[in-house]
Tab-separated table of C-alpha atoms in Angstrom:
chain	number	residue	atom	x	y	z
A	6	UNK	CA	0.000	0.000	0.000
A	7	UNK	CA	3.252	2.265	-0.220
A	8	UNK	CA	2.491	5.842	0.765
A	9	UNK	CA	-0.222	6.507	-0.755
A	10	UNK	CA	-2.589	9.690	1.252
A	11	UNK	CA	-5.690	8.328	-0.089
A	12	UNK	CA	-4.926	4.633	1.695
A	13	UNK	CA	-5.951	4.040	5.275
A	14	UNK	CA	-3.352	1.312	6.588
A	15	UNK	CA	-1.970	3.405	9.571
A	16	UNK	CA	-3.051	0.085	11.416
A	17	UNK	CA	-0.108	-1.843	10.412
A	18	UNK	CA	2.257	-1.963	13.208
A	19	UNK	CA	-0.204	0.446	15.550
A	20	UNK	CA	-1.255	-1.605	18.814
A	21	UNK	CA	-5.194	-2.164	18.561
A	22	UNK	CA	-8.203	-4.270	19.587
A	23	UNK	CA	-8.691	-5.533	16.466
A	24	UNK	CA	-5.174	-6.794	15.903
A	25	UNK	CA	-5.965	-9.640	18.280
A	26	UNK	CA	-9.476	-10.418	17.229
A	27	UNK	CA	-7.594	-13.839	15.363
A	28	UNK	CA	-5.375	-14.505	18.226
A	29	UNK	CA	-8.229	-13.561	21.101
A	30	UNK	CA	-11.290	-13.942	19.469
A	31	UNK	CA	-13.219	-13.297	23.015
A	32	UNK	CA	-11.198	-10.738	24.948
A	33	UNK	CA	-13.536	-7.890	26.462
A	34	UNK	CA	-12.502	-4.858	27.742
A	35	UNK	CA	-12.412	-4.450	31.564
A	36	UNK	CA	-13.546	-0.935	33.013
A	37	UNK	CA	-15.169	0.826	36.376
A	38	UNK	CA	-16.484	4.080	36.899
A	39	UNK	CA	-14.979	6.341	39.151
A	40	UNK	CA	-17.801	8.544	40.737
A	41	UNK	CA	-16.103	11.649	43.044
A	42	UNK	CA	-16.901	10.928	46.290
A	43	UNK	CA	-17.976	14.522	47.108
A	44	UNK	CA	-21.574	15.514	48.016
A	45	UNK	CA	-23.297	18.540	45.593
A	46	UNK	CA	-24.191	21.096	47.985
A	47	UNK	CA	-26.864	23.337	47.727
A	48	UNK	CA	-24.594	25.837	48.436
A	49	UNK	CA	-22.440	25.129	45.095
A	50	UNK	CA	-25.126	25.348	42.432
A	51	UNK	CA	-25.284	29.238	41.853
A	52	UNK	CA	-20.657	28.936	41.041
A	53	UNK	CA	-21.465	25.604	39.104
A	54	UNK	CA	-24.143	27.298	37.340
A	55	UNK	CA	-21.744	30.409	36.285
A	56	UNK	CA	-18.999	27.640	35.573
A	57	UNK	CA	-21.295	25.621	32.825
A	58	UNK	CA	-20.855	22.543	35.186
A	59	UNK	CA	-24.122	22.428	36.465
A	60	UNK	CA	-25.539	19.856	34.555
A	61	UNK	CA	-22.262	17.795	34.628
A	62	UNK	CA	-22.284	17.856	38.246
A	63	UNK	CA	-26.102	16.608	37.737
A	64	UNK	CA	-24.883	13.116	36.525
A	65	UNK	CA	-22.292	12.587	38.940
A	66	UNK	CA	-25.338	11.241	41.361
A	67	UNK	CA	-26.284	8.981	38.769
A	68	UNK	CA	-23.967	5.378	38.270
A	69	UNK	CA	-23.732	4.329	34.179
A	70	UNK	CA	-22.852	0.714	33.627
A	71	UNK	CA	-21.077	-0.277	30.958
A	72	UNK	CA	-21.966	-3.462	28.564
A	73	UNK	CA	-18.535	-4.407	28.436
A	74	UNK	CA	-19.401	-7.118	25.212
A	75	UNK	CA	-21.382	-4.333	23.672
A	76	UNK	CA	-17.996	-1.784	23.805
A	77	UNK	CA	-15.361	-3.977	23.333
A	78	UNK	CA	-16.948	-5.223	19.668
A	79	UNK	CA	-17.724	-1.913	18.751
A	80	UNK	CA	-14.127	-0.225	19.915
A	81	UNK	CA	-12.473	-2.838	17.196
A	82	UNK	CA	-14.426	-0.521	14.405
A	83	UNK	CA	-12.441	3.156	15.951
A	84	UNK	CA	-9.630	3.484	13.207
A	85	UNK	CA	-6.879	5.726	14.352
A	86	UNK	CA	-6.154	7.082	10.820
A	87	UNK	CA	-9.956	9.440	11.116
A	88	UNK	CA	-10.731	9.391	14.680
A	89	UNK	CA	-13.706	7.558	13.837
A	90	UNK	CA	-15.729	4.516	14.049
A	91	UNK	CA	-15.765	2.231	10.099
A	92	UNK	CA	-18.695	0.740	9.468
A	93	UNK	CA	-20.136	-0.840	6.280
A	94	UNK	CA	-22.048	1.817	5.262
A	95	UNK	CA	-19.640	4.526	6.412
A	96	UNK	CA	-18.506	6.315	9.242
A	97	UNK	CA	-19.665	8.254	12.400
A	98	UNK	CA	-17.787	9.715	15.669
A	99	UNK	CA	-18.005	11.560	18.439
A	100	UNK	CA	-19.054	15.873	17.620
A	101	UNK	CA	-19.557	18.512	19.582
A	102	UNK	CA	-23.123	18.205	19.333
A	103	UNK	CA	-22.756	14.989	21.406
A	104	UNK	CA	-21.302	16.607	24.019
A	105	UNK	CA	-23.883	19.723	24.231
A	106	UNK	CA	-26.948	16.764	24.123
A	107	UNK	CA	-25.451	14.048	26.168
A	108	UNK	CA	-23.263	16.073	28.968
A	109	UNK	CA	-25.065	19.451	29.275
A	110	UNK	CA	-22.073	21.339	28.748
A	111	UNK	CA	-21.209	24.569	26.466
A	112	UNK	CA	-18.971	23.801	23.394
A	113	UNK	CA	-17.872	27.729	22.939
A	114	UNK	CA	-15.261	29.354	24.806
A	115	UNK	CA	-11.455	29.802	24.973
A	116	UNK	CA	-9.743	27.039	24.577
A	117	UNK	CA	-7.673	24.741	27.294
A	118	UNK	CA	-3.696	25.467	26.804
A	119	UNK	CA	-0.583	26.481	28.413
A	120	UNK	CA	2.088	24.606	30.262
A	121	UNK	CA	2.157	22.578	33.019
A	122	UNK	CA	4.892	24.088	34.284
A	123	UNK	CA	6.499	27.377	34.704
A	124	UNK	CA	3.249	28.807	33.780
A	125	UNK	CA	3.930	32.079	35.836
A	126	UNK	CA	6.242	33.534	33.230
A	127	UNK	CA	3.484	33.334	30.871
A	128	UNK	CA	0.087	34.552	32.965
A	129	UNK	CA	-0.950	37.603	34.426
A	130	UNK	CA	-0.021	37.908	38.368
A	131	UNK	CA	2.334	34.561	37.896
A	132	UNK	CA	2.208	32.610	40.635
A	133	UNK	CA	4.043	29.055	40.783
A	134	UNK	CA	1.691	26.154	40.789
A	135	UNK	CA	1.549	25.736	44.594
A	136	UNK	CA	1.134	29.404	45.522
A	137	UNK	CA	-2.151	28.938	43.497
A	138	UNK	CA	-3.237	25.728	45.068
A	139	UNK	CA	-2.940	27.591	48.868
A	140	UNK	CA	-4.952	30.800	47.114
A	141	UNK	CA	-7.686	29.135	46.068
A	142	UNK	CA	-8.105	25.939	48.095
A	143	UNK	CA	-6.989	27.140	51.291
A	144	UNK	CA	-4.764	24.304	52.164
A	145	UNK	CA	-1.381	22.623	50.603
A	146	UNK	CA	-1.489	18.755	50.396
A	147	UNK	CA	0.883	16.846	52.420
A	148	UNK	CA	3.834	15.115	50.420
A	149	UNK	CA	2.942	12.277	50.671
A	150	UNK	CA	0.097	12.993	48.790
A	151	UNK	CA	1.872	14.698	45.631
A	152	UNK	CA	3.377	13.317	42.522
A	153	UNK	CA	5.056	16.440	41.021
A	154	UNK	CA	1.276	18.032	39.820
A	155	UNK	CA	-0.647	15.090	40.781
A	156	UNK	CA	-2.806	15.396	43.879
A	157	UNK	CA	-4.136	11.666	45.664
A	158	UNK	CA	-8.091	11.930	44.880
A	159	UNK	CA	-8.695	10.539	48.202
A	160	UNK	CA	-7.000	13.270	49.881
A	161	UNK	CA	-9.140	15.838	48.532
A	162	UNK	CA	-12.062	13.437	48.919
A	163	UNK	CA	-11.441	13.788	52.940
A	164	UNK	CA	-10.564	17.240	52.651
A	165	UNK	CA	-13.276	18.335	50.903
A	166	UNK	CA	-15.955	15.590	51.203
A	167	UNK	CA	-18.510	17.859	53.246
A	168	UNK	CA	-18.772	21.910	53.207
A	169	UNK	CA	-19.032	22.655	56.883
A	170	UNK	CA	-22.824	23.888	58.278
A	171	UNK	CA	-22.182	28.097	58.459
A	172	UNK	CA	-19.186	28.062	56.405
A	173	UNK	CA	-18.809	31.964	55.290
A	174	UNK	CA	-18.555	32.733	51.574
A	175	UNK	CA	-15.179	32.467	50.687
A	176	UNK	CA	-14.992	28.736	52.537
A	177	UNK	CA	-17.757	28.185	50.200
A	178	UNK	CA	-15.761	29.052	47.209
A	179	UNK	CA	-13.080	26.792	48.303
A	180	UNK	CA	-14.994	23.830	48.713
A	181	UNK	CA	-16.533	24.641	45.377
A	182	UNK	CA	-12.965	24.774	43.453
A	183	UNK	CA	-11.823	21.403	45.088
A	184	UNK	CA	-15.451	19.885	43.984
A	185	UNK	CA	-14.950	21.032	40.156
A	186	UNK	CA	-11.371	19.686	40.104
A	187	UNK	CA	-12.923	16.550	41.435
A	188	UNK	CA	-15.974	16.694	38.738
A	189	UNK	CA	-13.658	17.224	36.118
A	190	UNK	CA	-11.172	14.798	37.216
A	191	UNK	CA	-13.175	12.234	37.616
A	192	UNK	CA	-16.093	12.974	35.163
A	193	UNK	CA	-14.886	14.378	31.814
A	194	UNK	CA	-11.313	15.439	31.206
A	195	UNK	CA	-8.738	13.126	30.272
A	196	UNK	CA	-4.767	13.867	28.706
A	197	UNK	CA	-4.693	11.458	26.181
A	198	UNK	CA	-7.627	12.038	24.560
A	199	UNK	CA	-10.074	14.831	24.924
A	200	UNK	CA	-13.573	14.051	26.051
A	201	UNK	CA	-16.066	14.811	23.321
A	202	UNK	CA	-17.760	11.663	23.929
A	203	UNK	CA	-19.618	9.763	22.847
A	204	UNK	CA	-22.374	9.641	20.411
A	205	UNK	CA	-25.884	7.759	21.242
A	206	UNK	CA	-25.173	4.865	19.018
A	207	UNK	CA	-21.403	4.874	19.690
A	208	UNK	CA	-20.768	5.019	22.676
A	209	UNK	CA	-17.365	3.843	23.602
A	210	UNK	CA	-15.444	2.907	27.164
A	211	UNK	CA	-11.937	5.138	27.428
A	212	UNK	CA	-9.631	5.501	30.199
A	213	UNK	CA	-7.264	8.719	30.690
A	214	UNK	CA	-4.691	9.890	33.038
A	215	UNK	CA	-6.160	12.935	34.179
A	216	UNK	CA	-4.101	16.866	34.309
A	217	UNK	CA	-6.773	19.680	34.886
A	218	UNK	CA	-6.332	23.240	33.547
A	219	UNK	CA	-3.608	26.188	34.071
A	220	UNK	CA	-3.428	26.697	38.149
A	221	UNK	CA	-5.806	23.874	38.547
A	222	UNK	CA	-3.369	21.338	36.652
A	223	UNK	CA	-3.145	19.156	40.373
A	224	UNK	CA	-5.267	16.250	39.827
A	225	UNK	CA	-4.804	13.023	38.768
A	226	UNK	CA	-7.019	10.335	38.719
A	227	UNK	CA	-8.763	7.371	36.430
A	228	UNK	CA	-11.426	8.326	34.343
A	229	UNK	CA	-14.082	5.319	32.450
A	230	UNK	CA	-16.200	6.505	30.048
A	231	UNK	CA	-19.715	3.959	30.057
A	232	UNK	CA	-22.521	4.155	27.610
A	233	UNK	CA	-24.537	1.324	25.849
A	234	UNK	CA	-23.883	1.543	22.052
A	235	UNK	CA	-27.481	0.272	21.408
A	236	UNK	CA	-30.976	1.771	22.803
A	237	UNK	CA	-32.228	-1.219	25.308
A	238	UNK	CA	-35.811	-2.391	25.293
A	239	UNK	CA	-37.152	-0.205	28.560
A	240	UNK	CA	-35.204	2.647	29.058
A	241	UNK	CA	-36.913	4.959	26.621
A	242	UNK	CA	-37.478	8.057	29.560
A	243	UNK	CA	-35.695	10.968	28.523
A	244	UNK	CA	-34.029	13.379	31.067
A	245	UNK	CA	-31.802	16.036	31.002
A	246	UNK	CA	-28.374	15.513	30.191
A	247	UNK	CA	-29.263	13.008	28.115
A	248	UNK	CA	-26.640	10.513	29.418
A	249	UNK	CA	-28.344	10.248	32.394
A	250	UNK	CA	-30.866	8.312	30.552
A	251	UNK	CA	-28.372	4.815	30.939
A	252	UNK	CA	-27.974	5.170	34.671
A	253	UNK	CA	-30.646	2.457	35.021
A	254	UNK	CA	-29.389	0.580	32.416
A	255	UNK	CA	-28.341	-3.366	33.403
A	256	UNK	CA	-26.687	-5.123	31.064
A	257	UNK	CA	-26.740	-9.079	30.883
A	258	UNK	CA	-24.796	-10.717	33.399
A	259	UNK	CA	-23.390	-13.664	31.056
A	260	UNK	CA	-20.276	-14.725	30.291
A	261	UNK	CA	-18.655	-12.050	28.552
A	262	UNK	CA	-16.561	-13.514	26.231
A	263	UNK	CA	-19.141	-15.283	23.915
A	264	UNK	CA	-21.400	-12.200	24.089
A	265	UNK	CA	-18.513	-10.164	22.296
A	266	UNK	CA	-18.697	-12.628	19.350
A	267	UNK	CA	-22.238	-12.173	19.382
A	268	UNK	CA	-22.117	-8.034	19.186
A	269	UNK	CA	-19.487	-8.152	16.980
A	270	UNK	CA	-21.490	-10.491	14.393
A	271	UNK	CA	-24.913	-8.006	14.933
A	272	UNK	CA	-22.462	-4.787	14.242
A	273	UNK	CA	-20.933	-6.979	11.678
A	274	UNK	CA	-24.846	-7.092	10.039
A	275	UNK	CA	-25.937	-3.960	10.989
A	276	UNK	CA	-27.527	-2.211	7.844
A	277	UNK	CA	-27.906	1.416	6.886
A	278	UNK	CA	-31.081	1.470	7.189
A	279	UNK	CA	-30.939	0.706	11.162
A	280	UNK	CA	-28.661	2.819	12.081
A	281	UNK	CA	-29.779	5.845	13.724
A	282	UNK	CA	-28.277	9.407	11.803
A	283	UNK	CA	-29.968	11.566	13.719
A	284	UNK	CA	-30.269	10.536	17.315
A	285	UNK	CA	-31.256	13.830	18.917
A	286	UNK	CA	-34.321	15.040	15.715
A	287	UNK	CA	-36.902	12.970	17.933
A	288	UNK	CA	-39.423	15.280	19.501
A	289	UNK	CA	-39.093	13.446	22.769
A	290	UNK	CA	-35.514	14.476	22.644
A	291	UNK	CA	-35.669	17.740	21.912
A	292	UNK	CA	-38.234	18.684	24.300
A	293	UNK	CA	-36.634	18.209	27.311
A	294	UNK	CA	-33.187	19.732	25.876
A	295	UNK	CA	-32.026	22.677	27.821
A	296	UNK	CA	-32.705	25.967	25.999
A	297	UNK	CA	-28.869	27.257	26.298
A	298	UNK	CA	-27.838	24.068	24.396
A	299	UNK	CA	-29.753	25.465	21.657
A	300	UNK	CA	-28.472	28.784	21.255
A	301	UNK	CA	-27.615	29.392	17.566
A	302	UNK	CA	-24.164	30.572	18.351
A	303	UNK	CA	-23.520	26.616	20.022
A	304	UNK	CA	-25.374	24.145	17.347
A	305	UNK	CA	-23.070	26.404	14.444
A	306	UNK	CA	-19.939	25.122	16.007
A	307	UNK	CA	-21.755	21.765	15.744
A	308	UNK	CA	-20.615	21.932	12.156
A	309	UNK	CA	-17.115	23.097	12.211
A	310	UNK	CA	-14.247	21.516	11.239
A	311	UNK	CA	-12.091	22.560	13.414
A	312	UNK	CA	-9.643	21.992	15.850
A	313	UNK	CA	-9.900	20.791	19.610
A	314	UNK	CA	-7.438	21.533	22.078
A	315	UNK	CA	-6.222	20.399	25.392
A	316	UNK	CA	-3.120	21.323	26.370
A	317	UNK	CA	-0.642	19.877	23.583
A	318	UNK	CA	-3.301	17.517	22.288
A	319	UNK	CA	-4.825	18.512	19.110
A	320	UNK	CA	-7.774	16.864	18.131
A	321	UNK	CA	-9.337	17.141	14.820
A	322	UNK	CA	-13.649	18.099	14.874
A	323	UNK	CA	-13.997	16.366	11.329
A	324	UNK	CA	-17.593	16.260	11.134
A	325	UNK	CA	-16.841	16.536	7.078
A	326	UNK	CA	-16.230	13.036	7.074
A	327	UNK	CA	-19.888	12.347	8.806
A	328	UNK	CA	-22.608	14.877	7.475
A	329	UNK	CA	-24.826	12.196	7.838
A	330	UNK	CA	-25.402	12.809	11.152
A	331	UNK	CA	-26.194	16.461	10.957
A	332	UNK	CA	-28.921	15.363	8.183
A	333	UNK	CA	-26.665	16.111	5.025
A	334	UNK	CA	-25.214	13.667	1.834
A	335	UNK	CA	-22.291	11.957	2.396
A	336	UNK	CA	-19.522	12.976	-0.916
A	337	UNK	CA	-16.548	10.548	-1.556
A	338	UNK	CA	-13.888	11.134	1.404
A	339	UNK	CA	-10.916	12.679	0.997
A	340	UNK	CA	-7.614	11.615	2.739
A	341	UNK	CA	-7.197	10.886	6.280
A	342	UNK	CA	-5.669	13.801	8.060
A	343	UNK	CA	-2.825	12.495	9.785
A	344	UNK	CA	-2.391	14.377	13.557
A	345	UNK	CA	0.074	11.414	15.066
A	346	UNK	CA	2.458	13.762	16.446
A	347	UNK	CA	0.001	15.625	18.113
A	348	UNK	CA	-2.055	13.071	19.768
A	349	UNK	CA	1.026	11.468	21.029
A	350	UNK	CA	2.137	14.510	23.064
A	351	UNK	CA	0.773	14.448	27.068
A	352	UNK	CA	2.440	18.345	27.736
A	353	UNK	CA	4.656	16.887	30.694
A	354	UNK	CA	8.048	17.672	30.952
A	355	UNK	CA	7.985	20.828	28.933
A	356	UNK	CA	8.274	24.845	29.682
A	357	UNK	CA	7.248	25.443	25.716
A	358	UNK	CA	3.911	27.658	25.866
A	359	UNK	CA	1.615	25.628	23.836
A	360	UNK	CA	-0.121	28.708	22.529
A	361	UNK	CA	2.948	29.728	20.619
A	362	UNK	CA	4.478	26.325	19.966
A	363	UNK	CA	1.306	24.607	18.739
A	364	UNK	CA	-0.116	28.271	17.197
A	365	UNK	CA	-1.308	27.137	13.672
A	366	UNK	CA	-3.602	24.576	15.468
A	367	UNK	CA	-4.423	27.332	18.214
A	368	UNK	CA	-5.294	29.561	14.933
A	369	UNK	CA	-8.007	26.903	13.787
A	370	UNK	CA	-10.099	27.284	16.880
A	371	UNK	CA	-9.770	30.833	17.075
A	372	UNK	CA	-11.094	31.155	13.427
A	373	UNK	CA	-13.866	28.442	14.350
A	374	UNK	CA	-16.541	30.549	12.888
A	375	UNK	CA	-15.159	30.681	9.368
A	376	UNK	CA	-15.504	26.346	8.764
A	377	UNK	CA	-19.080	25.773	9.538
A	378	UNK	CA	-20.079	23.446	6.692
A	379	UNK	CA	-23.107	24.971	5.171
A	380	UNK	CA	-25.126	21.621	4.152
A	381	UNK	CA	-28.633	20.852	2.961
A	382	UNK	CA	-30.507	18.743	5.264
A	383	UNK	CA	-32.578	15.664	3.671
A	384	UNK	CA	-35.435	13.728	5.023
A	385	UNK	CA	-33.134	10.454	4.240
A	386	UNK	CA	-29.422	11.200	5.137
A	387	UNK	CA	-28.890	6.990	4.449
A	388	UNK	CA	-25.745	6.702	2.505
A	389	UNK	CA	-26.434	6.475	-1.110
A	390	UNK	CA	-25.531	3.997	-3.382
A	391	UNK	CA	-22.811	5.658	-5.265
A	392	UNK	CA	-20.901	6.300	-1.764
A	393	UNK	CA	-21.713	2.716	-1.015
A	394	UNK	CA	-19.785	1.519	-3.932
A	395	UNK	CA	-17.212	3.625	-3.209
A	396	UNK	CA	-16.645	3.159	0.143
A	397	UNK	CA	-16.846	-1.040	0.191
């Protein structure tokens, strides 16, 4: 296959799933979710609201079991090459959409950079790392709970577990700062991937080392993401985020093994014409969706190709490559874009400012507005058959 851009073989020789279907024809994946173990206080909801994280914090009362089977035959379809999942009739991935719908959470803002350390030099009223941590927290962990920027979750679990009755304002405030680095380190961000995740039918387990954000880069902690790939038979209540819909979702008890042969075989068979485009068009859906997920200025960066940054990892918001899901025809694809040597940077051990190092990639979020595909919606986004032919 040689060099050639318009090829996808970046498999060969890349560690994957589905290189050991032959060899392991029944491994599953093995995950948990970590819930934070700190209580949402009344008292937090007005900062979390003014954060975005209200919603987020929402679901972290709510446990999401994961069909282990279910995930591990569907991860074997995520090609490195696109970012997205192959199936027969095409592809589909995670958007920002996804994460407005499923999470709650705004997609528009500045976006997540810096250095992890010496970010003083770089930030207005510089302060090292742990000269922020006493400011806003009130309290420097003991060594023995510190790995360089990594704080023991546990510590800040019994730090932090409980806001005391007639705590003043500003205690308040602290409690709510350690309970967002807990939400987020436990909930949503992750530093080998970023966590747009994960689309209704494509949902897919992950699990990240987690860094948090500028003076808040402290925490580190394991992160599974858990969502059924497939709508089960009784769960059809809709609540708001619309992840929280799984949380009483039970999936079989079996042997696992044999029940990943049997999901891979159904995904193997699924047909165009099952597959669910447009999760989030149903009425029922879109009637308990929260008003600010809907503001025009949100669902345009929906359809932006663009980039997504955390830190020193670039991800690419290639929604090109999947109009189907936003109602539109899918065209012949063009080559893969090939980010490797941005996805395989974690930001430790470096004093570069990504903003400056990284800026062409910085650039393409910045100009986010100007690469919102413009596409005519159809009452039958199905693949046609002239892609089909193409694409097998």
């Amino acid at each position: 296959m040689g060099d050639d851009p318009a090829r996808l073989y970046r498999l060969d020789g890349v560690a994957h799933i589905a290189g050991v279907i032959n060899d392991e024809p029944q491994r599953c994946i093995r995950s948990m979710r970590r819930q934070q173990g700190m209580r949402l206080d009344d008292r937090y909801v007005p900062y979390l609201q003014m954060a975005g994280l209200y919603h987020l914090a929402r679901l972290n009362d709510r446990w999401f079991r994961l069909d282990e089977a279910q995930v591990s035959a569907f991860v074997e379809r995520w090609r490195p090459e696109t970012h997205t999942f192959h199936m027969l009739f095409g592809e589909c991935t995670i958007t920002l959409q996804d994460v407005a719908y499923q999470l709650g959470l705004p997609v528009d803002g500045r976006y997540v950079s810096g250095c992890l350390s010496e970010f003083q030099i770089y930030i207005q009223g510089g302060r090292p790392a742990w000269v922020w941590f006493q400011k806003l927290l009130g309290v420097t962990p003991p060594p023995s709970q510190v790995q360089k920027y990594a704080v023991n979750c546990s510590w800040f679990q019994e730090t932090f577990g409980e806001c005391p009755e007639g705590a003043d304002d500003e205690t308040v405030r602290r409690y709510v700062r350690a309970y967002i680095m807990m939400l987020l380190g436990t909930q949503l961000w992750g530093s080998a991937a970023l966590a747009w995740l994960y689309r209704c039918m494509c949902r897919v387990a992950n699990r990240h080392v987690v860094k948090l954000a500028g003076p808040l880069q402290l925490l580190q902690s394991w992160i599974f993401w858990r969502f059924p790939l497939f709508r089960p038979v009784g769960y059809e209540t809709f609540s708001w985020p619309l992840a929280s819909r799984w949380s009483g979702y039970n999936p079989s008890g079996s042997e696992k093994g044999p029940r990943v042969q049997m999901w891979r075989l159904r995904i193997d068979r699924l047909q165009d014409r099952e597959f669910i485009w447009m999760s989030y068009s149903s009425p029922n859906v879109l009637q308990v969706v929260h008003p600010e997920a809907l503001e025009p200025r949100h669902m345009a960066l929906w359809r932006s190709v663009t980039s997504l940054i955390y830190f020193a990892i670039i991800e690419w918001h290639q929604i090109d490559r999947v109009l189907p899901q936003f109602g539109g025809v899918q065209p012949r694809l063009g080559p893969a874009l090939n980010i490797n040597f941005l996805m395989s940077k974690d930001g430790r051990g470096s004093d570069r400012w990504f903003p400056y190092h990284l800026q062409k990639w910085h650039l393409y979020w910045e100009s986010r507005a100007e690469t919102v595909l413009r596409l005519d919606v159809v009452a039958d986004p199905r693949p046609s058959h002239e892609f089909l032919e193409w694409w097998l």
